[in-house]
Coordinates of C-alpha atoms and ligand atoms in Angstrom, one line a residue:
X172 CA 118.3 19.8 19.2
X173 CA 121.0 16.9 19.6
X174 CA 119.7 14.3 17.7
X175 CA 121.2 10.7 17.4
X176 CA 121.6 8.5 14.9
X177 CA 122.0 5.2 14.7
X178 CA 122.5 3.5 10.7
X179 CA 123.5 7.0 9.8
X180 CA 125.3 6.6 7.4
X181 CA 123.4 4.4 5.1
X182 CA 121.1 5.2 2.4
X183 CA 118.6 7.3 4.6
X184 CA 120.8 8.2 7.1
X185 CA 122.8 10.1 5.4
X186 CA 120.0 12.1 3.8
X187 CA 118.2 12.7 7.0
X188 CA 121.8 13.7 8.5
X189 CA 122.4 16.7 5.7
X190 CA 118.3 18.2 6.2
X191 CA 119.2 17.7 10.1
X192 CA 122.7 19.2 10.1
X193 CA 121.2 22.1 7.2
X194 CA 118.2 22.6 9.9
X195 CA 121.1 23.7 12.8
X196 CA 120.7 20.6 14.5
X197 CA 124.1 19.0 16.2
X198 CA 124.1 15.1 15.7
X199 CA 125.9 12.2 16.4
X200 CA 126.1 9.1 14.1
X201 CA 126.5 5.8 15.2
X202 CA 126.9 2.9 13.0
X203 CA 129.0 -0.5 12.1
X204 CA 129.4 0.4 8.4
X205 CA 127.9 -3.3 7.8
X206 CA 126.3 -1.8 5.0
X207 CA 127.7 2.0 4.0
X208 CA 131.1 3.4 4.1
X209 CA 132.4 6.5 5.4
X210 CA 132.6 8.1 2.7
X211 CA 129.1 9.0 3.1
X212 CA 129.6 10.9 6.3
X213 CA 132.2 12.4 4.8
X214 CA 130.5 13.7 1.7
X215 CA 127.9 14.7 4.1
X216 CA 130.5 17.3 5.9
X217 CA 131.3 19.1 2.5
X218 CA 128.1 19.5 1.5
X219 CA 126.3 20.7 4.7
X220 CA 130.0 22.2 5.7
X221 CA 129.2 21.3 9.1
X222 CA 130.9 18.8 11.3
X223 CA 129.3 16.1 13.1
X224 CA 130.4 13.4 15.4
X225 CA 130.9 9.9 14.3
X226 CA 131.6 6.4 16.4
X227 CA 131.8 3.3 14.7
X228 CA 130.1 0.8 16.7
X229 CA 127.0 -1.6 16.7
X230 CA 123.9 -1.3 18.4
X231 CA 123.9 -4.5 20.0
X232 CA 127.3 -3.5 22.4
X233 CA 125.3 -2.2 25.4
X234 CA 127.8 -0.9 27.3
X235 CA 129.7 0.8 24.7
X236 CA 126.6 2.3 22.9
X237 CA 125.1 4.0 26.4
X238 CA 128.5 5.1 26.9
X239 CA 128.3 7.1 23.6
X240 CA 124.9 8.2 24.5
X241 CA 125.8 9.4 28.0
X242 CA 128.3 11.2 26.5
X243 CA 126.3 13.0 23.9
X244 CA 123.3 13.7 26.1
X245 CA 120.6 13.5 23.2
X246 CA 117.4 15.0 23.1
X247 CA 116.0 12.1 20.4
X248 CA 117.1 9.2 18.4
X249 CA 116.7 8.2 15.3
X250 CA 116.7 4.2 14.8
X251 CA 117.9 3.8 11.2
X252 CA 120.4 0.7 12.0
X253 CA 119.0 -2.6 11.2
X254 CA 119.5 -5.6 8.0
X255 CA 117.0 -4.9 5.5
X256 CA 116.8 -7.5 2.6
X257 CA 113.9 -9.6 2.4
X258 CA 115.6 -12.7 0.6
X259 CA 118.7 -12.7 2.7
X260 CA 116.5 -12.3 6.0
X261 CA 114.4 -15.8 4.9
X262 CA 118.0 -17.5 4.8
X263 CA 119.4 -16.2 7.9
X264 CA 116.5 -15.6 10.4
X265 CA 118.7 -15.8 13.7
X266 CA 120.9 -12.8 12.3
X267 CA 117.7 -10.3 11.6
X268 CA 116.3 -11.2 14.5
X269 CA 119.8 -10.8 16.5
X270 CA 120.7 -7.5 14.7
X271 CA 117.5 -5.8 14.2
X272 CA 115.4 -6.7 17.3
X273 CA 117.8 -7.6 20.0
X274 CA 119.5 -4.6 18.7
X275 CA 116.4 -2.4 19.5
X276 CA 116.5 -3.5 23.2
X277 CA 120.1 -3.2 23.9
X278 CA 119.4 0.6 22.1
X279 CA 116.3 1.5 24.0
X280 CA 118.4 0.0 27.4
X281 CA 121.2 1.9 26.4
X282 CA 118.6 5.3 26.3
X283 CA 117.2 4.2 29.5
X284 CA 120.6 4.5 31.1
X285 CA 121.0 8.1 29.2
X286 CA 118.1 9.3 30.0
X287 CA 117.0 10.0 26.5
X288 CA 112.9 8.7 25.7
X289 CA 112.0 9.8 22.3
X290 CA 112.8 7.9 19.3
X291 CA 111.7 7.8 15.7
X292 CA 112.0 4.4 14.5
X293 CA 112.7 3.1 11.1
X294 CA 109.8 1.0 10.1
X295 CA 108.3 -0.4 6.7
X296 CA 104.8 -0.3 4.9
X297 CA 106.3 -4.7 5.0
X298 CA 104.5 -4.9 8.2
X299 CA 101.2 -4.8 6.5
X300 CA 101.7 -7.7 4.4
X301 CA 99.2 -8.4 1.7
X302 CA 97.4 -5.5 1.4
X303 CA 93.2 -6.1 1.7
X304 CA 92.5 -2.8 0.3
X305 CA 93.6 0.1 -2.5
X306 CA 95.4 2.1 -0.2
X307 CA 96.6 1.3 3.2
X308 CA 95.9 3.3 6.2
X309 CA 97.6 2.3 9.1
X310 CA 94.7 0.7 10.8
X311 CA 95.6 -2.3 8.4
X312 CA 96.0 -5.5 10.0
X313 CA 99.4 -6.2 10.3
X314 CA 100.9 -9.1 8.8
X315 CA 104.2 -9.6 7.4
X316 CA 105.6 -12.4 5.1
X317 CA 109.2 -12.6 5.8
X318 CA 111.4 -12.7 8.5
X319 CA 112.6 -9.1 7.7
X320 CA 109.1 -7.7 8.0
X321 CA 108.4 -9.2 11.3
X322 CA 111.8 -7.7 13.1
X323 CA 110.0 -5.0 12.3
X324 CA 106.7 -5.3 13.3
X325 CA 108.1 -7.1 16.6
X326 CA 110.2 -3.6 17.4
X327 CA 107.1 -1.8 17.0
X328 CA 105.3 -3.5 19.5
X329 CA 108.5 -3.8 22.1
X330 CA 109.0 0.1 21.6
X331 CA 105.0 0.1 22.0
X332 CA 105.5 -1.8 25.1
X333 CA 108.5 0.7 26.1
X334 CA 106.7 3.9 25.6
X335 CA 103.4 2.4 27.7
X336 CA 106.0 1.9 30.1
X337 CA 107.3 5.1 30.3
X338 CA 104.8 8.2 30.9
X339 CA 107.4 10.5 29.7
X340 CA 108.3 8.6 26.6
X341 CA 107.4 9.6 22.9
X342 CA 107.8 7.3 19.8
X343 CA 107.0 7.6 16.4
X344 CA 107.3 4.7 13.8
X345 CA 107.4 6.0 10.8
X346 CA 106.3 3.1 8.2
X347 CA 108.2 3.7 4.8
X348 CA 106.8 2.7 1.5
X349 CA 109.1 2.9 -1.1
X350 CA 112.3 5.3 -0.6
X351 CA 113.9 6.3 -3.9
X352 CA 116.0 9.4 -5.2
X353 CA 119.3 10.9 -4.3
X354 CA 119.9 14.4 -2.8
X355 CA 120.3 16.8 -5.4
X356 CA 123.6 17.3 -5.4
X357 CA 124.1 13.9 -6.8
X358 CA 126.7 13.7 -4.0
X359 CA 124.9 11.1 -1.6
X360 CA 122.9 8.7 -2.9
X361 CA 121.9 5.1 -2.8
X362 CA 124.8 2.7 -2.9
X363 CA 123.3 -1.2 -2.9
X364 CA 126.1 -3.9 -2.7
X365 CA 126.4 -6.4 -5.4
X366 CA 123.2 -6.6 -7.3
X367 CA 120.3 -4.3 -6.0
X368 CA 117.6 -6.0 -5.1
X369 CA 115.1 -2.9 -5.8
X370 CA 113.9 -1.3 -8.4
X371 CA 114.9 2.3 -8.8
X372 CA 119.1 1.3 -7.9
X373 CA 118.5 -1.5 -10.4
X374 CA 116.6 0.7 -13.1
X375 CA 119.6 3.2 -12.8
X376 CA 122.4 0.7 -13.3
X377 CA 120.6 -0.4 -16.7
X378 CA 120.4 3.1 -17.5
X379 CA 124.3 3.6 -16.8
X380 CA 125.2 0.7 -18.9
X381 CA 126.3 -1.4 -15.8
X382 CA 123.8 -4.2 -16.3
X383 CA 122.3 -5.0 -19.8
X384 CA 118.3 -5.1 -19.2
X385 CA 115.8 -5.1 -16.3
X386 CA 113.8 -8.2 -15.1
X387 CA 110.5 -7.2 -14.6
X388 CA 109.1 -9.1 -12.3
X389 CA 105.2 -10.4 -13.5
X390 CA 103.5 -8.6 -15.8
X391 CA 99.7 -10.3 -14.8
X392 CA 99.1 -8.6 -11.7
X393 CA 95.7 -6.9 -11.8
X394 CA 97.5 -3.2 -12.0
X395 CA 96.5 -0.7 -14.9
X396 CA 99.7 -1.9 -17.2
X397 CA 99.9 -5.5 -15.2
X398 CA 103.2 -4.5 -13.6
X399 CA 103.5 -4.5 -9.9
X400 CA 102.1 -0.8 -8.3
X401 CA 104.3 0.7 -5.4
X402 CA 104.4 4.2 -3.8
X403 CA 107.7 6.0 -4.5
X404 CA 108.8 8.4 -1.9
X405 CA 111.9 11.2 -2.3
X406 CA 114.6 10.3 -0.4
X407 CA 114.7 13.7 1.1
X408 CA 111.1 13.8 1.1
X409 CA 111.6 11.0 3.9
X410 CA 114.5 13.0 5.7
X411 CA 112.1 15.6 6.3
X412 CA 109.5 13.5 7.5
X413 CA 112.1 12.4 10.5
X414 CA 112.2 16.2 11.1
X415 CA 108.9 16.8 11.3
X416 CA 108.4 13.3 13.9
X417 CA 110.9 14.8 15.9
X418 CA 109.2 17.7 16.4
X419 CA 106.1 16.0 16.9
X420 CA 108.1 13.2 19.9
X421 CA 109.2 16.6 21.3
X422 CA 105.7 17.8 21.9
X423 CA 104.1 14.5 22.0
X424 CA 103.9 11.8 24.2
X425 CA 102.9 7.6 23.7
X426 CA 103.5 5.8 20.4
X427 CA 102.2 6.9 17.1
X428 CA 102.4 4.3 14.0
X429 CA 102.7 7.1 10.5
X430 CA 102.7 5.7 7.2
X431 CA 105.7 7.7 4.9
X432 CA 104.2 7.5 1.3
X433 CA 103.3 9.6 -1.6
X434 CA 100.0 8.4 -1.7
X435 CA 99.9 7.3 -5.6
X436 CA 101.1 4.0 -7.2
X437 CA 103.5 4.1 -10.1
X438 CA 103.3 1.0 -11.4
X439 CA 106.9 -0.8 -12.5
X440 CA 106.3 0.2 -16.3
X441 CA 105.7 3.5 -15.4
X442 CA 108.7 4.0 -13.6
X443 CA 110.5 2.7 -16.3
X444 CA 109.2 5.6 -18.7
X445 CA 110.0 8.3 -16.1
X446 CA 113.7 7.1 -16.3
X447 CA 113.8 6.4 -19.6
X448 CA 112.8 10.3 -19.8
X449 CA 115.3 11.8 -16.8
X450 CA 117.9 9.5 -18.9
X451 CA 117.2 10.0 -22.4
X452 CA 118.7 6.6 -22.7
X453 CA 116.1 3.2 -23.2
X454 CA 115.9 1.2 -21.0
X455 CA 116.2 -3.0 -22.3
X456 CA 113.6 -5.0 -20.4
X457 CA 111.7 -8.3 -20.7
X458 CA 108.7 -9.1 -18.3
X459 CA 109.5 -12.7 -16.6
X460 CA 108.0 -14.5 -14.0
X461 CA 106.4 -13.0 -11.0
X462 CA 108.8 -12.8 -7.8
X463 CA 107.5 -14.7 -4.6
X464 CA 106.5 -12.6 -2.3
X465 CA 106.1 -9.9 -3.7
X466 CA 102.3 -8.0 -3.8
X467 CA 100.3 -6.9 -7.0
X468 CA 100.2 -3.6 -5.2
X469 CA 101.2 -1.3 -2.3
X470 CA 100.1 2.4 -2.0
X471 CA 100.4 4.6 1.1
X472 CA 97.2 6.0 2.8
X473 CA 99.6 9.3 4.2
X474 CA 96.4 11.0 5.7
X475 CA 97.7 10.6 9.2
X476 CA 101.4 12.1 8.4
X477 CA 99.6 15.1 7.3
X478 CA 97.2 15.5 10.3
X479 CA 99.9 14.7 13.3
X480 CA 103.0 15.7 10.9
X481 CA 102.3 18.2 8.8
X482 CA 103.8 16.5 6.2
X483 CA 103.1 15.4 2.8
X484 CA 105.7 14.5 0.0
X485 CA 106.6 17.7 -2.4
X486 CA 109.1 15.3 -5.1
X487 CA 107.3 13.6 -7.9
X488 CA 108.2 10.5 -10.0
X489 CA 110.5 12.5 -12.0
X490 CA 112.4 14.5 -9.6
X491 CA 113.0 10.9 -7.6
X492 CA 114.3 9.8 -11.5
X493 CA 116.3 12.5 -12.4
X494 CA 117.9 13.2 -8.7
X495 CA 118.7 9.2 -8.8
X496 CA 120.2 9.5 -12.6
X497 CA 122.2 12.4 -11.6
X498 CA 123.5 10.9 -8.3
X499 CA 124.6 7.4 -10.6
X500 CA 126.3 9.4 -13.4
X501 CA 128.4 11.1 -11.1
X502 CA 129.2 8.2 -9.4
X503 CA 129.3 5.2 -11.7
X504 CA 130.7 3.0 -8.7
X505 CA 128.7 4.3 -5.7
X506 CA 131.2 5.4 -2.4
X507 CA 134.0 2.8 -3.9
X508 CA 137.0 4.3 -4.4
X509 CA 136.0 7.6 -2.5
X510 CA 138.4 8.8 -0.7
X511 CA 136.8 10.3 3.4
X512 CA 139.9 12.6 3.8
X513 CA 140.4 13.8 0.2
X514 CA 136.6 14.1 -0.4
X515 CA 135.2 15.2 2.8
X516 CA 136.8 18.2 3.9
X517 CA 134.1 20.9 4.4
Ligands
LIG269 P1 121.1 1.0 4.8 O1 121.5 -0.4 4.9 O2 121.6 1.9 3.8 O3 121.3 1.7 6.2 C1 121.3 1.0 7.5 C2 122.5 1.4 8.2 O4 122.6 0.7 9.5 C3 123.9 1.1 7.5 O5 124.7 2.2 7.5 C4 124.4 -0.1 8.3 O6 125.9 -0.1 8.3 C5 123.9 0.2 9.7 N1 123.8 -0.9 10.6 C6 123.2 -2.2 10.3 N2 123.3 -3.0 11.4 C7 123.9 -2.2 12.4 C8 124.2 -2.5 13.7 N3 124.0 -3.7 14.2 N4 124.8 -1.6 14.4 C9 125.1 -0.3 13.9 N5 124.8 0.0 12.6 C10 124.2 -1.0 11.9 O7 119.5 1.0 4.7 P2 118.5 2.2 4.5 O8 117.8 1.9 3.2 O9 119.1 3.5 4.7 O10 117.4 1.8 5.6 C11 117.4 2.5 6.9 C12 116.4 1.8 7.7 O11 115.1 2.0 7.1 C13 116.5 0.3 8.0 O12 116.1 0.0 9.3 C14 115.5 -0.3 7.0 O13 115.1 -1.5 7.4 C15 114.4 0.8 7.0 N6 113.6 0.8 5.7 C16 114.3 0.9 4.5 C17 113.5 0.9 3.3 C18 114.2 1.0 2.0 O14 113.6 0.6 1.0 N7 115.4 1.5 1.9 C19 112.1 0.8 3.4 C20 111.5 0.6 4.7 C21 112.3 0.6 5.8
LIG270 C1 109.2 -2.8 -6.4 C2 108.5 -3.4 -7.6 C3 109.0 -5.7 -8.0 C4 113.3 -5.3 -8.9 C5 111.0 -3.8 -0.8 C6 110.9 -4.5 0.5 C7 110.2 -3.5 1.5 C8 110.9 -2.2 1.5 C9 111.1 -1.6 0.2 C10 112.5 -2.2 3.3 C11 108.0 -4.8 -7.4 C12 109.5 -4.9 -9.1 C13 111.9 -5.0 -8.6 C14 113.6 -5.8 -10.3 C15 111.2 -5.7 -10.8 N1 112.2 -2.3 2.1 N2 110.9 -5.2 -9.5 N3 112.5 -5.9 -11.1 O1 109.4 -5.2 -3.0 O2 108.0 -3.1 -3.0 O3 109.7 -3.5 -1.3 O4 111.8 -2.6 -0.6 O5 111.7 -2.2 4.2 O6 110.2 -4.1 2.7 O7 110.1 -5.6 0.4 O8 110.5 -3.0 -3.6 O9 112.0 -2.1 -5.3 O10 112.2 -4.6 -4.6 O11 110.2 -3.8 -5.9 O12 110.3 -5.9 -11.6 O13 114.7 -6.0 -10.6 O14 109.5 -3.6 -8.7 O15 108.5 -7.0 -8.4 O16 106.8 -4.9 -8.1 P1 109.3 -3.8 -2.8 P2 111.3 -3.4 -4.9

């Protein structure tokens, strides 16, 4: 299949870009590098030793984009682009909104004019707000707390709207819980800016010696240990749940909503231990006040990705902690200082 990708060169991008280019697919990438270099891509080519195309450009240029597209002819998209930090997306609303949901339309105009109607879209267990019961299904009322979460739960309903439109259109919105872990490799991998905001990229900079000790955030929430409870998911695990939506928009048609999750909480100590194992090194902490916004717990109901899907996740806590361990000791400093034409050749 030609499958194209937009934010394909980030953090799950660049996964789902090796499983796709592994699988035999041909892809194109398309992405501003706002938040990934391309060093990625180019790490991608040695290790799947398989050329792709690339354009840099942003999803919100029309014109240019359904050039690209035209040109490229693709049988589905993937929708990975899109600002994704809670914090930031409370103190610059306009910009979320202007990148991630005026960016859908211009993208799903832009597939319009190429003729292309299935998409997988890049969505986030943050639509469902504060959850109401142990583990969310996605029949869960839907009600995000931040700016970020509502981009996405607005795309949803505009691709919603798009697919109703369109009797020969297929969408799939796959809701992410928790993505952690690095290919195996330790080539690609997770490469925050500045200080990560998350947990496991944080976790694995104490570990490396680059920060001195974790701020756990709340240690009264009504969890087994009192530490917030979230639902880690494999990085690749994720990349293979595009795959298998793909398939699905290719022999599918109208809008599915699929929650991406493990299915069991880890709670913040716990993932703590599991490094502090794939490490062998201790890992400083002190629990501090809770942060705003944030739930007691969020854990994945992934019944549905299993019965329209097939899918289910096959990595555990400690492949996600080793995996991410080995991809930050072999790359202290992330993609800086990677060279794309030394490193990428395949
Ligand atoms: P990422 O920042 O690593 O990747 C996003 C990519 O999109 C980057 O390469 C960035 O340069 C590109 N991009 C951003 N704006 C663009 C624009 N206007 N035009 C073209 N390219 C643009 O993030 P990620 O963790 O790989 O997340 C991918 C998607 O999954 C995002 O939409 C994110 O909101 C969603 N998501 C992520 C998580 C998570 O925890 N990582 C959880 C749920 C959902
Ligand atoms: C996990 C747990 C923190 C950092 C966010 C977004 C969500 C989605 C995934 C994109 C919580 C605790 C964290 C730290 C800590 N992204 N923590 N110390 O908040 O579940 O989800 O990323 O869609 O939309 O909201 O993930 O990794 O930030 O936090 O104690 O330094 O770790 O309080 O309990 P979260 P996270």
């Amino acid at each position: 299949m030609r499958v194209f990708l937009t934010g394909g060169a980030g953090y799950i991008g660049s996964h789902t870009l090796t499983e796709l280019l592994g699988d035999g697919h041909d892809v194109c990438v398309y992405d501003n590098f706002a938040n990934s270099r391309p060093a990625a891509l180019a790490r991608v080519r040695t290790l799947s030793n398989r050329d792709f195309e690339v354009v840099e450009g942003d999803i919100r240029q029309g014109d240019r984009l359904a050039g690209v597209m035209r040109a490229f002819q693709p049988d589905a998209v993937i929708h990975f682009a899109g600002l994704k930090a809670v914090g930031e997306s409370a103190a610059f609303p306009l910009e979320y909104y202007e990148n991630n949901v005026q960016g859908s339309i211009t993208l799903l105009r832009a597939m319009d004019a190429a003729g292309c109607r299935r998409i997988v879209f890049s969505s986030s267990a943050t639509v469902y707000g504060e959850p109401r019961q142990a583990r969310l299904d996605e029949s869960h009322p839907l009600a995000p707390t931040n700016p970020y979460g509502r981009t996405k739960r607005f795309i949803e309903e505009i691709i919603g709207d798009w697919a109703g439109a369109n009797a020969d259109a297929s969408a799939v919105l796959l809701r992410y819980f928790n993505p952690a872990g690095a290919h195996e490799t330790g080539r690609i991998g997770e490469d925050p800016r500045g200080t990560p905001n998350n947990l496991a990229p944080f976790v694995s900079q104490v570990a490396a010696g680059r920060r001195d000790r974790l701020k756990i955030f709340g240690g009264d929430y009504p969890t087994r240990d009192g530490t917030g409870e979230r639902d880690f998911v494999h990085v690749i695990d994720l990349a293979r749940a595009h795959i298998a939506a793909i398939d699905y928009a290719m022999a599918n048609r109208g809008c599915e909503a699929i929650n991406v999750g493990a299915g069991s909480g880890v709670t913040v100590l716990e993932m703590v231990r599991a490094f502090e194992r794939a490490t062998g090194r201790a890992i400083p902490y002190d629990i501090v006040d809770r942060r705003p916004g944030d739930v007691p717990a969020s854990v994945a109901d992934p019944a549905r990705a299993q019965a329209l899907l097939g899918w289910t996740a096959r990595f555990g806590l400690d492949d996600i902690c080793r995996s991410a361990w080995n991809w930050q000791s072999l790359n202290p400093d992330g993609y800086e200082g990677v060279d794309p034409e030394a490193d990428g050749k395949p």
